[in-house]
Amino acid sequence: MKKSFLIQFSILILLIIFANLGLRSLESYDDDELGNAGGIRIDLTGNETVYESSPKDLSPREGGTLVLAESAEPEHLNTYTSTSAAATRVLDYIYETLLDYDYETWRFDRPILAESFSISDDGHTFTFKIRKNVYWHDGQQLTADDVLFSIKAVLNPFVDSAPMRSSFSKVVSARTNGPYEFEISSSETYFRNQEILGGFHIIPKHIWDPEGLLDRYSVEDLLNSSVTREEAAIKQFADAFNTHPQGRPVGDEAMPIIGSGPWVFDKWITGDHISFARNENYWNDDSTYINGYSEEGAYLDKVIVKVITDATARLTALKAGEIDFIPRMRAVQYFTQTNTPDFLEKFQKVSYVVPAYSYIGWNNDKPYFSDKRVRQAMTMLIDRDSYNKYVAYGLGIPTIGPFYIYGEQYNHNIERWPYDPIRAVELIEEAGWIDHDGDGIRDKDGVPFNFTFSVSAGSTSSKYMALMLKEDLRKVGIIVNIRQLEWSVYVENLRDRQFDVVSLLWIGGLESDPYQIWHSDNIGDRGSNYMGFRHAEADSLIETARFEMNKEKRNAMYFRLQEIFHEEQPYTFMFYQRDPGAYLKEFHGVKWIPIRPGYKLYSWWRNTSMAGEAS
Amino acid sequence: MSEMAPARTYSQIVGSQFRKNKLAVLSLHVIYVLLFVFIFADFLANDKPIVMRYQGSTYFPVFREYGVRWFGLNWQDAFKSQQFKILEDKYGEGDWAIYPVIPYSSTEYNLQVKLQPPSRAHIFGTDELGRDVLSQMIHGARVSLLVGFVAVAIYVFIGVILGALAGFYGGIIDIVIQRMIEIMITFPRMFLIITIVAVMETQSILNIMIILGLTGWTGVARFTRGEFLKVKNEDYVVAAKALGYRDFRTIFRHVLPNTLTPVLVTATFGVAAAILIESGLSFLGFGAPPEQATWGSLLSSARDTLPTGWWLTTFPGLAIFITVTVYNLVGEGLRDALDPRLKQ
């Protein structure tokens, strides 16, 4: 017995020693000392629209493989019915859109599959001329029929694409004029029309609807509920579409996805990786692909997206050479675990801004948060700067509203609420939350100030936020309960508005329309105004701005809207995010852009000779 | 042989046998220490003073906290915010406070000192929010021991009753209970627990204790059943039956006391196993709620900071290891002392 104890004990000691072998002397944490931790901090402001973080002295070469790590695996890869960000990132390699952002002006007017486009004088109709030299990965030609089919699939009411379809709700008709012209009309001159009508993935008709079930129906038919109810073929198509084997794993593998982009779908080994090979017959191989950004399609022979859910395992895999690029790592890894000279010599660390902001949402319909003074007080009780400095390692950019911080919609004239617990307590008391019964907890009308902070189980940062808030509010007589929920349950509760407080990240765009989240139309019925924000002036501003095509006038309305948000504090707006990442220095042409996911692999190439020259 | 030493009672014999095992005795003392920590955690690590003199009156904030929590008392107006450290600025002539040895609570955070290695101010260092690790471990010890004891109490209770019924009656009751046991043990316990925890609405230690209790009774039931089979034909049982005692009395007054000791020995091992499972669950994030410090959740938060935060793994890891080991050693010692035949 003594012996077994000794053996156990020595094994434990050995394990501890092994676990700490990588241990280095730790300097005390100091913000100035930390700086950028040997990485490049990229803020795309002003005229700088694309940033290249790799040396520019070499000309690109084809070949090589890039292995990157994603934290989540898409549930499937049907581009219209999928809602996960992981799926979108993968599908962007395969599919293309009619238009895309111009990477110099960041306007959504660069023709991709369209050769050119025109807008009718009244602004209602968009006409796209489709390129004549575009071929699908299986060799068939891409024509206006495919584009028309794609919009039909989206608009088919039985296809599970409701979130996407809501953006297309103003579409009234669409048709082809010959094989290379596509025309689409909407009932309103909405300012985001160009982005929506030119920005959806085009999918091949011959793969998704080989029997031509939708051929008989026009877009008008699909929008007419009396037709869609009557015609069985529409439902039949949708059922087949929703469960189409394309991009849906069967066993370990998935059927190859046919697209038109610079990469061809290669393999999806579920639970392990998704891979793409360079499209040797890419239609655009002989012309400049993106002005000022990259040339001639893709350089890399192969891209492998590895799925590694655990952050620690991702970093270990990078260090071990199993992967070449981690787009998003944890801040603590970026700032404290990758500072060795070895790592910095081999890898380039980069932190880049993406249009996504974090916030704490107060359910405006709960008794605690129905008074704006309480919401203002909550904002002033949260020491956002300390949180950013110590928990987020300074990666956040404080924001006062929902618009992209470097975009034209953002109102820079508004000053953030300060961290001021004393004023906050005064406001809470003004609102009537006083400890009437002397039990140490504030109450009003017999309701104790005792609310639940819902935290998604995987999110360490919101867990920390909740723990800090709990401790701070306890001191002013408010009880916070923390509830950790599985992501799917969390989202369900959010949609049903069954929560008091949530902490979330919203991924937006360079230009966004606040209608979806902030208009009172979208409260309840699973609408996205989860906080229940109601404000008459805000509603009318949002409605008018949507159809105001003059940018200056529109942005003036959004400036006013942000003043209302600031005053009302339906959210406590926290930070725009910088994502910290790292890639192997062998890669060149590494460019960072302000739209998600923050990088596009088209321009990346691998300087494989680096190793060769050295030997 | 007629001049025997004064007759020794059963417990004295067992006691002297147990004391021969030095390691088990040592382990028992470690358990005493753990029990001490369990009971007096609030006096060992707390951000409230034990005694304080403030503006001419003497207060006992730690005791007051118990009063507030359990007896419906209220905090004095001066202490509403419970920020005693800030009050120090207002100290007048002759004001003083005596703080616990570790003057930090397990939830008190201070971002300025996050991830500090062990130092004089924070003996076991601090975590990612600058909370004191030692304080979290002291309060975490409460969770671990509580989970261990309550879960085992629940499953010993269930297991003994079911095992007793099966062993005593045999026949159809025995068959049914045996099949129940077999069904239970076909599920891997950890997965079963994780599945149940995943569908629970709220996270609480009570849930964990109940789930551990409801899933762990099979071993005890089998053991008790075996013991019952051994003794049910003993003369005293037959005598009890012949006297017309009701079955209830026979089982619980006559048979059970004679079979319980070995069952309780296995329970000691059970405590160790329950502590380990709770740590595992907390490590995976299924265990105690996030504001509750436990050894497992400390280890889990350490995983993100390795290799830099070695103190976050080492101390909670050692605490789990030592606790589990001492319970096993005491269990072994008891088993050997109770049943010398087993001793090799």
Coordinates of C-alpha atoms in Angstrom, one line a residue, chain A residues 1-2 4-5 8-9 12-13 16 19-20 22-24 26 28-29 310-312 319 330 332-333 336-337 383 386-387 389-393 435 437-440 460 463-465 467-472 474-477 480-486 489, chain B residues 21-24 47-48 65 68 73-75 80-83 105 107-109 111-117 128-129 131 201-203 285-286 288-292 300-301 303-311 313-314 317-318 321-322 325 329 332-333 336:
Chain A
M1 CA 0.0 0.0 0.0
K2 CA 2.8 2.4 0.9
S4 CA 1.4 2.2 -4.4
F5 CA 1.0 5.5 -2.7
Q8 CA 1.0 7.5 -7.5
F9 CA 2.6 10.5 -5.9
L12 CA 1.7 13.1 -10.2
I13 CA 4.9 15.1 -9.6
I16 CA 3.2 18.4 -13.0
A19 CA 2.9 20.1 -17.7
N20 CA 5.1 23.0 -16.7
G22 CA 7.2 25.0 -21.3
L23 CA 7.1 27.3 -18.3
R24 CA 9.1 30.5 -18.7
L26 CA 6.5 35.4 -16.3
S28 CA 4.2 41.0 -14.4
Y29 CA 1.4 42.0 -16.6
D310 CA -10.5 23.6 -28.6
A311 CA -8.5 26.9 -28.6
T312 CA -5.5 25.4 -26.8
K319 CA 3.2 25.3 -33.1
R330 CA -7.8 33.8 -27.9
V332 CA -4.5 35.4 -23.9
Q333 CA -2.8 33.2 -26.4
T336 CA 1.1 35.8 -23.4
Q337 CA 1.6 32.5 -25.0
D383 CA -15.9 49.4 -16.1
S386 CA -10.6 48.0 -17.4
Y387 CA -12.4 45.1 -19.0
K389 CA -7.5 46.5 -20.9
Y390 CA -7.2 43.4 -18.7
V391 CA -9.6 40.8 -20.0
A392 CA -9.6 41.7 -23.7
Y393 CA -6.0 42.7 -23.7
D435 CA -34.0 49.0 -0.5
D437 CA -37.6 46.4 3.2
G438 CA -34.0 46.7 4.5
D439 CA -32.9 43.2 3.4
G440 CA -29.9 44.6 1.5
T460 CA -15.1 32.7 -21.5
K463 CA -18.5 34.5 -18.4
Y464 CA -15.9 36.9 -17.0
M465 CA -18.1 39.8 -17.7
L467 CA -18.7 37.3 -12.9
M468 CA -17.4 40.8 -12.6
L469 CA -20.9 42.3 -12.9
K470 CA -22.2 40.0 -10.2
E471 CA -19.5 41.0 -7.8
D472 CA -19.9 44.7 -8.6
R474 CA -23.7 42.9 -5.2
K475 CA -22.1 45.9 -3.6
V476 CA -24.8 48.2 -4.7
G477 CA -27.6 45.9 -3.5
V480 CA -27.1 38.8 -10.4
N481 CA -27.6 35.2 -11.1
I482 CA -25.4 33.7 -13.8
R483 CA -26.9 31.0 -16.1
Q484 CA -24.7 29.1 -18.5
L485 CA -26.6 27.8 -21.5
E486 CA -25.8 25.6 -24.4
V489 CA -30.7 26.8 -26.0
Chain B
N21 CA -1.6 1.3 9.6
K22 CA 0.4 4.5 9.9
L23 CA -0.5 5.8 6.4
A24 CA -4.2 5.4 7.1
D47 CA -13.0 39.8 2.4
K48 CA -14.9 40.6 5.6
E65 CA -23.1 37.3 7.2
V68 CA -28.1 37.7 7.1
L73 CA -30.9 39.7 9.8
N74 CA -29.8 42.8 7.9
W75 CA -26.5 44.4 7.4
K80 CA -24.7 47.9 3.3
S81 CA -22.2 47.7 0.5
Q82 CA -20.1 45.1 2.3
Q83 CA -17.0 46.8 1.1
S105 CA -13.3 36.2 -0.8
T107 CA -15.4 36.0 -5.9
E108 CA -13.6 39.2 -5.2
Y109 CA -11.7 40.2 -8.3
L111 CA -8.0 43.0 -12.6
Q112 CA -4.8 44.8 -11.8
V113 CA -3.3 41.7 -10.3
K114 CA -4.5 39.1 -12.8
L115 CA -2.4 36.0 -13.3
Q116 CA 0.1 36.8 -10.6
P117 CA 2.4 33.9 -9.6
E128 CA -7.4 35.5 -15.0
L129 CA -9.6 38.0 -13.1
R131 CA -9.1 36.4 -7.8
E201 CA -32.5 23.8 -16.5
T202 CA -30.2 25.3 -13.9
Q203 CA -26.7 24.5 -12.8
G285 CA -18.0 23.1 -17.4
F286 CA -21.0 21.0 -16.5
A288 CA -21.1 24.0 -10.3
P289 CA -22.4 27.4 -11.5
P290 CA -19.6 29.7 -12.7
E291 CA -19.6 31.9 -9.6
Q292 CA -19.0 28.9 -7.4
S300 CA -10.4 24.2 -16.2
S301 CA -9.6 27.9 -16.2
R303 CA -6.0 25.1 -19.1
D304 CA -6.4 28.3 -21.2
T305 CA -3.4 29.9 -19.6
L306 CA -0.9 27.1 -19.7
P307 CA 2.1 27.1 -19.9
T308 CA 2.2 30.4 -18.1
G309 CA -0.2 29.9 -15.2
W310 CA 1.4 26.9 -13.6
W311 CA 0.0 27.8 -10.2
T313 CA -3.0 23.8 -12.3
T314 CA -0.6 22.7 -9.7
G317 CA -4.5 19.5 -9.0
L318 CA -2.6 18.6 -5.8
F321 CA -5.0 14.3 -5.7
I322 CA -4.4 14.5 -2.0
T325 CA -5.8 9.6 -2.1
L329 CA -6.1 5.2 2.1
E332 CA -8.2 0.7 2.7
G333 CA -7.2 1.0 6.3
D336 CA -8.1 -4.2 6.5

